[in-house]
Coordinates of C-alpha atoms in Angstrom, one line a residue:
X1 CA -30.2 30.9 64.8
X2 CA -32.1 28.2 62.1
X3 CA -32.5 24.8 64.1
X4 CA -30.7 21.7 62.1
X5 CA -33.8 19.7 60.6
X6 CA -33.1 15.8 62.1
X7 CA -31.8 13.8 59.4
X8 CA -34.8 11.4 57.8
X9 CA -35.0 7.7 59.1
X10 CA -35.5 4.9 57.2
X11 CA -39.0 4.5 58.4
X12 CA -39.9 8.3 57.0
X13 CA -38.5 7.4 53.8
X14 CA -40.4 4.6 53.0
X15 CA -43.7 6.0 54.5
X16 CA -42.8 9.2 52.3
X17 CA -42.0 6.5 48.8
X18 CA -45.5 4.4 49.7
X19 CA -47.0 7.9 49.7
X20 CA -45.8 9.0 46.2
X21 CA -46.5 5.5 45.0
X22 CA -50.1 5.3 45.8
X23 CA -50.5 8.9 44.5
X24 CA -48.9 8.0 41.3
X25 CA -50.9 5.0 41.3
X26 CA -54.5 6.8 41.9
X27 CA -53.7 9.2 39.4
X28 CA -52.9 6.2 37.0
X29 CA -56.4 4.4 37.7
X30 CA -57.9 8.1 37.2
X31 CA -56.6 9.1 33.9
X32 CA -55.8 5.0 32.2
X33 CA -58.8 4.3 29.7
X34 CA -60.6 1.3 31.0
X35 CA -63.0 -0.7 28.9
X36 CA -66.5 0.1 29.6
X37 CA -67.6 -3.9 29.3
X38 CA -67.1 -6.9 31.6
X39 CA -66.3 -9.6 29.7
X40 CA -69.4 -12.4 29.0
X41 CA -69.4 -15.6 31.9
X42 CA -67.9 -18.8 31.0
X43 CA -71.5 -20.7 30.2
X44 CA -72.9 -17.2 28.3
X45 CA -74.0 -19.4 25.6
X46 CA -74.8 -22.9 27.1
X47 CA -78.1 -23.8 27.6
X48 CA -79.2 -24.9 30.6
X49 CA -81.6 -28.0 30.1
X50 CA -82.9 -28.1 33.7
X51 CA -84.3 -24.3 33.2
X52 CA -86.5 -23.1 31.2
X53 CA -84.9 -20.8 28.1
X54 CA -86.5 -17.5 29.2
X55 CA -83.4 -16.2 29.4
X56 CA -83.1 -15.9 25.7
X57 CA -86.4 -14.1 25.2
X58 CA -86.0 -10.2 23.8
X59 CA -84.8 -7.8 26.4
X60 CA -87.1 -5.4 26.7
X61 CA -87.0 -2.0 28.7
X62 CA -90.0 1.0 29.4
X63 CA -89.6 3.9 27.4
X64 CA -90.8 6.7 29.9
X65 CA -88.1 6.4 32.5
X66 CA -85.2 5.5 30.0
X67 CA -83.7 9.3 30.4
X68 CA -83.6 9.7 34.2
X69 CA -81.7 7.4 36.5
X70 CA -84.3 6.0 39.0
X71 CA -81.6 4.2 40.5
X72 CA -78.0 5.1 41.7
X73 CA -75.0 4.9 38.9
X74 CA -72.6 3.8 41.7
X75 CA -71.5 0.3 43.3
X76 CA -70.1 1.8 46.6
X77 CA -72.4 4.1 47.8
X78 CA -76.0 2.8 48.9
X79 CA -77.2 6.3 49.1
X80 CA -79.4 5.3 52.4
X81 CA -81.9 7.6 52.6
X82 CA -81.0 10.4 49.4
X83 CA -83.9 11.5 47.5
X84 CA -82.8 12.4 43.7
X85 CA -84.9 15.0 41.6
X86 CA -85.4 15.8 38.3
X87 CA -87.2 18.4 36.6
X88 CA -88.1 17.4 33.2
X89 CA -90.8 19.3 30.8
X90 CA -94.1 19.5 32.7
X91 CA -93.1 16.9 35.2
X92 CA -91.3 16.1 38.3
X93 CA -89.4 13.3 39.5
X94 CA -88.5 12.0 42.7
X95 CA -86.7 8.5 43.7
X96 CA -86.7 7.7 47.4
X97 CA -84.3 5.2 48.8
X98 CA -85.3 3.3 51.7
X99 CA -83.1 1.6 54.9
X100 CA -81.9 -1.0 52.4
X101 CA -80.3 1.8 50.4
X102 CA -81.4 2.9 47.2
X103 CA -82.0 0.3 44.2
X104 CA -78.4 0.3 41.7
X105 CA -78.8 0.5 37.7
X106 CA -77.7 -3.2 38.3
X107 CA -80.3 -4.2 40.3
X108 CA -82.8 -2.9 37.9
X109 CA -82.1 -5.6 35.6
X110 CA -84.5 -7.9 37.3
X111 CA -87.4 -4.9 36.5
X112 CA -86.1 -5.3 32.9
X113 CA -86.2 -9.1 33.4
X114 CA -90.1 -8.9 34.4
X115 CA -90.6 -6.2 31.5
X116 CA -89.3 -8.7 29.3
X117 CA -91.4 -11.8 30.7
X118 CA -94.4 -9.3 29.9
X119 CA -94.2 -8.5 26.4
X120 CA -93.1 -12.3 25.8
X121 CA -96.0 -13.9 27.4
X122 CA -98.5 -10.9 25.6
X123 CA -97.0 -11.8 22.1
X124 CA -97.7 -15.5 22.7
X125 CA -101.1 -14.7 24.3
X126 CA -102.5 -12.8 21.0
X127 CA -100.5 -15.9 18.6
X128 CA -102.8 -18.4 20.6
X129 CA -100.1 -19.8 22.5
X130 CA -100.4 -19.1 26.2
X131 CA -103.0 -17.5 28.2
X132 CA -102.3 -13.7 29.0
X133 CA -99.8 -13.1 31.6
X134 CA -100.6 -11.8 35.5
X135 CA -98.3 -9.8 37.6
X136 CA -97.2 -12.5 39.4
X137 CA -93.6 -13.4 37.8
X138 CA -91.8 -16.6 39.3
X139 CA -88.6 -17.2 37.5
X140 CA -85.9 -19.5 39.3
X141 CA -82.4 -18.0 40.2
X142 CA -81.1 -19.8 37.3
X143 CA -82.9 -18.0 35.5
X144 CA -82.4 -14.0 36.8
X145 CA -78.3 -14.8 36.7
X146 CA -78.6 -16.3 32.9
X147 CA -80.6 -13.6 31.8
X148 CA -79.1 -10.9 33.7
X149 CA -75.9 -12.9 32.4
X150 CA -74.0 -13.4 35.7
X151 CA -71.6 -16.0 36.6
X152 CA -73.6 -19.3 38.8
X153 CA -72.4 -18.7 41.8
X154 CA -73.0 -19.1 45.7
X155 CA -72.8 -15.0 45.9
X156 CA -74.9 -14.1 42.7
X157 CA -77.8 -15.6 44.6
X158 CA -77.5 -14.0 47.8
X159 CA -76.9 -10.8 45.9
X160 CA -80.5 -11.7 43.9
X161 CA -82.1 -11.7 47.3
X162 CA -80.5 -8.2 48.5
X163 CA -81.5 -6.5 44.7
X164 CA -84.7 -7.1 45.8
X165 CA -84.7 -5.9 48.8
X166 CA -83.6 -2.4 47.3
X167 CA -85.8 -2.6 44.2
X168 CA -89.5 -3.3 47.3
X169 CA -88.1 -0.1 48.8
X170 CA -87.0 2.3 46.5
X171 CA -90.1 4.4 45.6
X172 CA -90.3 7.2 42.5
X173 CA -92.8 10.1 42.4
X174 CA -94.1 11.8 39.1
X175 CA -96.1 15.1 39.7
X176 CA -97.2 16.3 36.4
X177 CA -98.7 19.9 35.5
X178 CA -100.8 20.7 32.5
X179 CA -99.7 23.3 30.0
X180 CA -101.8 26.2 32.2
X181 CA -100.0 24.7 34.9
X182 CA -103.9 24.6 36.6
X183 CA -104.0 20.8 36.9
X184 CA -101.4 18.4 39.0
X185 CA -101.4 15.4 39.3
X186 CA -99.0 13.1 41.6
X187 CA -98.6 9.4 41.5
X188 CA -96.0 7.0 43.4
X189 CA -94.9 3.6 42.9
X190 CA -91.9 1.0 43.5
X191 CA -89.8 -0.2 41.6
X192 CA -91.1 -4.1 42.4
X193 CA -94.4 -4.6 44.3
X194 CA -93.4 -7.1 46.8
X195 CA -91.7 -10.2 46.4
X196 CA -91.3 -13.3 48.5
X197 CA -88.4 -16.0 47.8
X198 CA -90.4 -19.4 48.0
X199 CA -87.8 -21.7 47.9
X200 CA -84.5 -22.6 49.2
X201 CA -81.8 -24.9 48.0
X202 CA -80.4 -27.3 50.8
X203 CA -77.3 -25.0 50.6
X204 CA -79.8 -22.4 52.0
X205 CA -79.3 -20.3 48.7
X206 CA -82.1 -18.6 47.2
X207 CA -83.6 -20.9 44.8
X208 CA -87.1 -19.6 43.5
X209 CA -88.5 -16.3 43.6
X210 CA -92.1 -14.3 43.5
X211 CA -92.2 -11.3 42.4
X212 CA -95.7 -9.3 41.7
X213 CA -94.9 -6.7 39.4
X214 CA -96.0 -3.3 39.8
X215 CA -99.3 -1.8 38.2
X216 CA -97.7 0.8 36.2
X217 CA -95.5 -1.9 34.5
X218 CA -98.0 -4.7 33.5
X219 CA -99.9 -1.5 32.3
X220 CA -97.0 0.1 30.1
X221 CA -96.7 -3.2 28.4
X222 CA -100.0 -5.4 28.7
X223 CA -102.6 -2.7 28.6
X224 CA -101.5 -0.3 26.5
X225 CA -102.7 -0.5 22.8
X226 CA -98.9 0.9 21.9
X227 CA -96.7 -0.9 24.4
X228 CA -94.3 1.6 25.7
X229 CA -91.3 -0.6 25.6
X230 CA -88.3 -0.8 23.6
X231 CA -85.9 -3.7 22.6
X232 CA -82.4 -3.6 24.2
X233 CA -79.0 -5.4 23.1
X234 CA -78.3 -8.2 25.5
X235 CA -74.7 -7.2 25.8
X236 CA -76.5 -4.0 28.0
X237 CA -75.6 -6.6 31.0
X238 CA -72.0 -6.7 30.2
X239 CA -71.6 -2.7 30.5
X240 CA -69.3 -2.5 33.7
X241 CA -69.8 1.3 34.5
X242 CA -73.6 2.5 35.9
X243 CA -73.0 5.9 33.7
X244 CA -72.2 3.6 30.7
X245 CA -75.4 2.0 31.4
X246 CA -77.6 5.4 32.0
X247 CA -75.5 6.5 28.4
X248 CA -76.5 3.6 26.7
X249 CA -80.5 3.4 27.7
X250 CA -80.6 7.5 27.3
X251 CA -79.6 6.5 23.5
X252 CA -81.3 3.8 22.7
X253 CA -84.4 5.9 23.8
X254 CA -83.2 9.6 22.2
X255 CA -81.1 8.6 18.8
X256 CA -82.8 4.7 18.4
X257 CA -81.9 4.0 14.7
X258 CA -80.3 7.9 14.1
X259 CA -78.5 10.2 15.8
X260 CA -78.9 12.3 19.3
X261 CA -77.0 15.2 21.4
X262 CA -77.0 15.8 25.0
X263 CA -75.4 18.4 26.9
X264 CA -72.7 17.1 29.7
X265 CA -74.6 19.0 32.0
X266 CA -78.4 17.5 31.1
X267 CA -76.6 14.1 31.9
X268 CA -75.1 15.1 34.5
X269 CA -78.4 16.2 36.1
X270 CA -80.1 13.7 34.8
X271 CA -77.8 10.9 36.0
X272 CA -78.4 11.6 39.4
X273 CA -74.5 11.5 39.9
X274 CA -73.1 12.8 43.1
X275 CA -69.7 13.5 41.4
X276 CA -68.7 17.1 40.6
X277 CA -68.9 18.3 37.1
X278 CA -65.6 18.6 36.6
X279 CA -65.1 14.8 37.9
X280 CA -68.3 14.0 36.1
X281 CA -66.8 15.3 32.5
X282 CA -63.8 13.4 33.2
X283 CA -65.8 9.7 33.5
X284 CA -67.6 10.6 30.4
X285 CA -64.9 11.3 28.3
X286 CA -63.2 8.0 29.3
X287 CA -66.7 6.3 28.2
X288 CA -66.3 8.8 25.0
X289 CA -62.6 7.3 24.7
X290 CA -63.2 3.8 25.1
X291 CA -66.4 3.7 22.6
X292 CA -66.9 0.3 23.1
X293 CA -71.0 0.6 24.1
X294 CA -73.3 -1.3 22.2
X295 CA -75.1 -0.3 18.7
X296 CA -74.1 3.7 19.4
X297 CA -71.0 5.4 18.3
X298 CA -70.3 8.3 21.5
X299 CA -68.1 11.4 20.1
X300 CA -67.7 15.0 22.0
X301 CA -68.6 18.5 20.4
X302 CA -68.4 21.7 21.6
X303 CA -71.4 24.1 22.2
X304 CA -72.3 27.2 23.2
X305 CA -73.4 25.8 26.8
X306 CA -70.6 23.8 27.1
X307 CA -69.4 20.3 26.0
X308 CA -72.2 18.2 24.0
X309 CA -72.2 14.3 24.1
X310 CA -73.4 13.0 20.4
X311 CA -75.1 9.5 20.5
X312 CA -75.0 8.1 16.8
X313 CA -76.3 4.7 15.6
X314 CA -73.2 2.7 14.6
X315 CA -76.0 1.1 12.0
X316 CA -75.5 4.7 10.2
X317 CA -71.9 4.4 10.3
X318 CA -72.0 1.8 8.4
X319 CA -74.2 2.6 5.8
X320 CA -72.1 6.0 5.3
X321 CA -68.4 3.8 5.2

């Protein structure tokens, strides 16, 4: 004999509606296109008069690490502790996150920010303007958040203070082999030397900050008689998305003033994502969809392999319309 089901109460039924409503809504937010860009801050394009305008200086980034992510895509996950490898043509990577968590695509804008304070002061150095730059950067906080173009607020520059933190302990490991594969040859660095912050506000805020950049940086750009750095849009800071970001350095480095094609899978590998594949194909076609990055044109093929991403200068476009 079947055993009458009790009817449903009123509580059930609205547990069992909120239920459906937040599925409905997550599958929404999944599949909705959302702009890849956060809109510029309120003062983007006021100076500041009791700053220096170093902010406005060329943004500049280092060519050899533009097509890995040494950092983590993500703004939840601190990825405490993960270790992310690639294995590129004759060389390994690895990037080590320490207790602090590991170093965000966001945070790296203050590496860029030093980058760019380099090849500044050099080009002034050999127009007998300045004397040539050391590794010792001190910019104030005004600074970082108008370069890095960030609202001026009481949280920016804690958050300033915390990048840092990440950037001192996040580590990356290059073990190259010749073409015999006889020689290797392993070096590690940070992402930042050390830093101290040497001044505080009387709001206790950060207010000026030290930061000796690493060796292999001052070298890339001071030292070398072909400065391995290239020039980046400023509106890079306004990408919202950390895979938008890694799209938009891997093309500025691979298709620069033409056209370039990646696999989904290299840049998924590549990315360091800890999404799935499938999950992972989904967020790049909503970048693909969107196409709102700066300077490159994104479109999907199809390949043998799988799907292919093509990166095309939107400077070409326009020459072709």
């Amino acid at each position: 004999m079947k055993t009458a089901r009790p009817p449903a109460t009123a509580a059930s039924q609205t547990g069992s509606l909120k239920h459906t409503i937040d599925r409905l809504r997550e599958t929404i937010e999944r599949t909705a296109p959302r702009p890849s860009m956060r809109p510029a801050p309120a003062n983007d394009n006021q100076p500041d008069f009791f700053v220096p305008s170093l902010y406005d200086i060329p943004v500049k980034d280092g060519v050899d690490l533009m097509d890995v992510a040494v950092f983590r895509l993500s703004k939840r996950h601190q990825r405490k502790g993960d270790v992310l490898r690639y294995q590129l043509h004759g060389a390994q990577v690895e990037v080590t996150a320490g207790g602090y968590g590991m170093a965000s695509v966001w945070d790296y804008d203050l590496v860029l920010m030093c980058i760019s304070h380099l090849a500044e002061a050099v080009r002034r150095h050999r127009d007998g303007k300045g004397k040539p730059p050391t590794r010792t950067f001190r910019p104030h906080v005004k600074e970082v958040l108008k370069f890095c173009r960030l609202n001026d607020g009481g949280q920016q520059y804690e958050a300033v203070e915390k990048s840092l933190d990440r950037l001192k302990n996040t580590t990356v490991k290059i073990t190259r082999t010749n073409r015999s594969a006889k020689l290797r040859a392993t070096s590690g660095f940070g992402l930042i030397e050390t830093y101290k912050v040497i001044s505080r506000s009387d709001t206790g805020f950060v207010s000026t900050i030290e930061i000796v950049i690493p060796e292999w940086i001052y070298e890339a750009v001071v030292t070398h008689d072909n400065p391995q750095i290239l020039t980046v849009n400023p509106d890079y800071f306004l990408i919202d998305r950390g895979l938008g970001r890694f799209i938009y350095r891997l093309a500025r480095k691979s298709a620069g003033t033409d056209s370039a094609r990646y696999l989904f899978k290299t840049i998924h590998e590549r990315s360091g994502s800890a999404a799935s594949f499938k999950e992972f194909c989904r967020m790049m076609r909503q970048i693909i969809g969107t196409n709102d990055l700066p300077d490159f044109h994104l479109s999907e093929e199809n390949g043998k392999e799988g799907p292919i991403l093509r990166m095309t200068a939107r400077s070409i476009l326009s020459q072709v319309a």
